[in-house]
C-alpha atoms as an extended CHARMM CRD file, in Angstrom:
* protein
*
        77  EXT
         1         1  MET       CA              0.0660000000       -0.1440000000        0.0340000000  PROA      1               0.0000000000
         2         2  GLY       CA              2.9640000000        2.5210000000        0.3910000000  PROA      2               0.0000000000
         3         3  GLU       CA              2.2540000000        5.3010000000        2.6180000000  PROA      3               0.0000000000
         4         4  ASP       CA             -0.7890000000        5.4150000000        4.7020000000  PROA      4               0.0000000000
         5         5  LYS       CA             -2.8750000000        8.0350000000        2.7440000000  PROA      5               0.0000000000
         6         6  PRO       CA             -6.5700000000        8.1700000000        1.9350000000  PROA      6               0.0000000000
         7         7  GLU       CA             -5.9960000000        7.6670000000       -1.9550000000  PROA      7               0.0000000000
         8         8  ASN       CA             -3.6590000000        4.7570000000       -1.1940000000  PROA      8               0.0000000000
         9         9  VAL       CA             -6.2470000000        3.3800000000        1.4680000000  PROA      9               0.0000000000
        10        10  LYS       CA             -8.9440000000        3.5940000000       -1.2610000000  PROA      10              0.0000000000
        11        11  LYS       CA             -7.0900000000        2.0730000000       -3.8710000000  PROA      11              0.0000000000
        12        12  ALA       CA             -5.8000000000       -1.1320000000       -1.5500000000  PROA      12              0.0000000000
        13        13  ILE       CA             -9.5540000000       -1.6680000000       -0.8500000000  PROA      13              0.0000000000
        14        14  GLY       CA            -10.5350000000       -1.3820000000       -4.4500000000  PROA      14              0.0000000000
        15        15  TYR       CA             -8.0750000000       -4.2280000000       -4.7880000000  PROA      15              0.0000000000
        16        16  ALA       CA             -9.4960000000       -6.0740000000       -2.3230000000  PROA      16              0.0000000000
        17        17  LYS       CA            -13.0270000000       -6.0830000000       -3.4760000000  PROA      17              0.0000000000
        18        18  PRO       CA            -12.9150000000       -8.8610000000       -5.7140000000  PROA      18              0.0000000000
        19        19  MET       CA            -11.7570000000      -11.4010000000       -2.6510000000  PROA      19              0.0000000000
        20        20  ILE       CA            -14.2520000000       -9.5400000000       -0.3220000000  PROA      20              0.0000000000
        21        21  LYS       CA            -17.0030000000      -10.5380000000       -2.5330000000  PROA      21              0.0000000000
        22        22  ILE       CA            -16.1710000000      -14.2390000000       -2.3670000000  PROA      22              0.0000000000
        23        23  LYS       CA            -15.5750000000      -14.3230000000        1.2200000000  PROA      23              0.0000000000
        24        24  GLU       CA            -16.2020000000      -11.6560000000        3.6420000000  PROA      24              0.0000000000
        25        25  PRO       CA            -13.1030000000      -11.2430000000        5.8930000000  PROA      25              0.0000000000
        26        26  VAL       CA            -13.1870000000      -10.8330000000        9.6730000000  PROA      26              0.0000000000
        27        27  ASP       CA            -11.5860000000       -7.4610000000        9.3870000000  PROA      27              0.0000000000
        28        28  LEU       CA             -9.5410000000       -5.8820000000        6.7650000000  PROA      28              0.0000000000
        29        29  GLY       CA             -6.1670000000       -4.4150000000        7.9160000000  PROA      29              0.0000000000
        30        30  LEU       CA             -4.3290000000       -2.3290000000        5.3570000000  PROA      30              0.0000000000
        31        31  PHE       CA             -0.6020000000       -1.3670000000        5.8760000000  PROA      31              0.0000000000
        32        32  GLY       CA              2.3300000000        0.0400000000        4.2000000000  PROA      32              0.0000000000
        33        33  GLY       CA              4.7790000000       -2.4340000000        2.9450000000  PROA      33              0.0000000000
        34        34  CYS       CA              8.2460000000       -3.0160000000        2.3200000000  PROA      34              0.0000000000
        35        35  ILE       CA             10.7850000000       -3.2560000000       -0.8560000000  PROA      35              0.0000000000
        36        36  LYS       CA             13.9790000000       -4.8970000000       -0.0930000000  PROA      36              0.0000000000
        37        37  HSD       CA             15.6730000000       -5.6750000000       -3.3910000000  PROA      37              0.0000000000
        38        38  ASN       CA             17.8900000000       -8.2080000000       -1.9510000000  PROA      38              0.0000000000
        39        39  THR       CA             14.6090000000      -10.4460000000       -0.9880000000  PROA      39              0.0000000000
        40        40  LEU       CA             13.0480000000      -10.4580000000       -4.0630000000  PROA      40              0.0000000000
        41        41  THR       CA             13.2760000000      -13.4980000000       -6.5600000000  PROA      41              0.0000000000
        42        42  GLY       CA             12.1870000000      -14.4170000000       -9.8570000000  PROA      42              0.0000000000
        43        43  ALA       CA             10.2740000000      -12.1090000000      -12.3910000000  PROA      43              0.0000000000
        44        44  PHE       CA              8.7780000000      -10.2000000000       -9.6500000000  PROA      44              0.0000000000
        45        45  ALA       CA             12.5380000000       -9.1720000000       -8.6100000000  PROA      45              0.0000000000
        46        46  LYS       CA             13.0350000000       -7.8400000000      -12.0110000000  PROA      46              0.0000000000
        47        47  SER       CA              9.8060000000       -5.8270000000      -12.2640000000  PROA      47              0.0000000000
        48        48  MET       CA             10.4830000000       -4.1170000000       -8.5000000000  PROA      48              0.0000000000
        49        49  ARG       CA             13.7120000000       -3.1060000000       -9.0750000000  PROA      49              0.0000000000
        50        50  SER       CA             12.8560000000       -0.0990000000      -10.9080000000  PROA      50              0.0000000000
        51        51  ILE       CA             11.2400000000        0.6620000000       -7.5760000000  PROA      51              0.0000000000
        52        52  PRO       CA             13.6400000000        2.6050000000       -5.0530000000  PROA      52              0.0000000000
        53        53  GLU       CA             14.1490000000        0.2550000000       -1.6810000000  PROA      53              0.0000000000
        54        54  GLN       CA             11.2450000000        1.6070000000        0.6810000000  PROA      54              0.0000000000
        55        55  ASP       CA              9.6650000000        0.5180000000        3.9420000000  PROA      55              0.0000000000
        56        56  HSD       CA              6.4120000000        1.9550000000        5.0140000000  PROA      56              0.0000000000
        57        57  ARG       CA              5.3530000000       -0.5070000000        7.8340000000  PROA      57              0.0000000000
        58        58  ASP       CA              4.1480000000        0.8570000000       11.0550000000  PROA      58              0.0000000000
        59        59  TRP       CA              4.7280000000       -1.7650000000       13.6240000000  PROA      59              0.0000000000
        60        60  ASN       CA              2.7070000000       -0.3100000000       16.4670000000  PROA      60              0.0000000000
        61        61  LYS       CA             -0.3800000000       -0.0500000000       13.8580000000  PROA      61              0.0000000000
        62        62  ILE       CA              0.0380000000       -3.4690000000       12.9840000000  PROA      62              0.0000000000
        63        63  ARG       CA              0.4690000000       -4.8170000000       16.2230000000  PROA      63              0.0000000000
        64        64  ALA       CA             -3.0110000000       -2.4030000000       17.3780000000  PROA      64              0.0000000000
        65        65  TRP       CA             -4.7290000000       -4.1530000000       14.5270000000  PROA      65              0.0000000000
        66        66  GLY       CA             -3.4060000000       -7.5660000000       15.7730000000  PROA      66              0.0000000000
        67        67  ARG       CA             -4.8160000000       -6.8230000000       19.0930000000  PROA      67              0.0000000000
        68        68  GLU       CA             -8.1630000000       -5.5230000000       17.6620000000  PROA      68              0.0000000000
        69        69  ILE       CA             -8.5520000000       -8.5550000000       15.7390000000  PROA      69              0.0000000000
        70        70  LEU       CA             -7.4500000000      -11.3910000000       18.1630000000  PROA      70              0.0000000000
        71        71  PRO       CA            -10.8800000000      -11.4570000000       19.8300000000  PROA      71              0.0000000000
        72        72  LYS       CA            -12.9170000000      -11.7520000000       16.5420000000  PROA      72              0.0000000000
        73        73  LEU       CA            -10.7450000000      -14.5740000000       15.5800000000  PROA      73              0.0000000000
        74        74  ILE       CA            -11.0280000000      -16.4450000000       18.9850000000  PROA      74              0.0000000000
        75        75  GLN       CA            -14.9870000000      -16.1930000000       18.4490000000  PROA      75              0.0000000000
        76        76  LEU       CA            -14.8770000000      -18.1710000000       15.1640000000  PROA      76              0.0000000000
        77        77  ASP       CA            -13.4460000000      -21.1720000000       16.9790000000  PROA      77              0.0000000000
């Protein structure tokens, strides 16, 4: 998703819509990602080399979402 900006969130939700139509998720967590060239392989690696390395992960936000969704997942059991 890159940076956590409204236009990026809207775009990410648009990509998720076809999957959501198939199966409604318990929750939808949207977070910035990370591109590290030395960890990529195959054709994907070649296509991503033109994009600079970057890390937009917000670990505090990711952990908070994990704590928020845990009770919802336990209820599914």
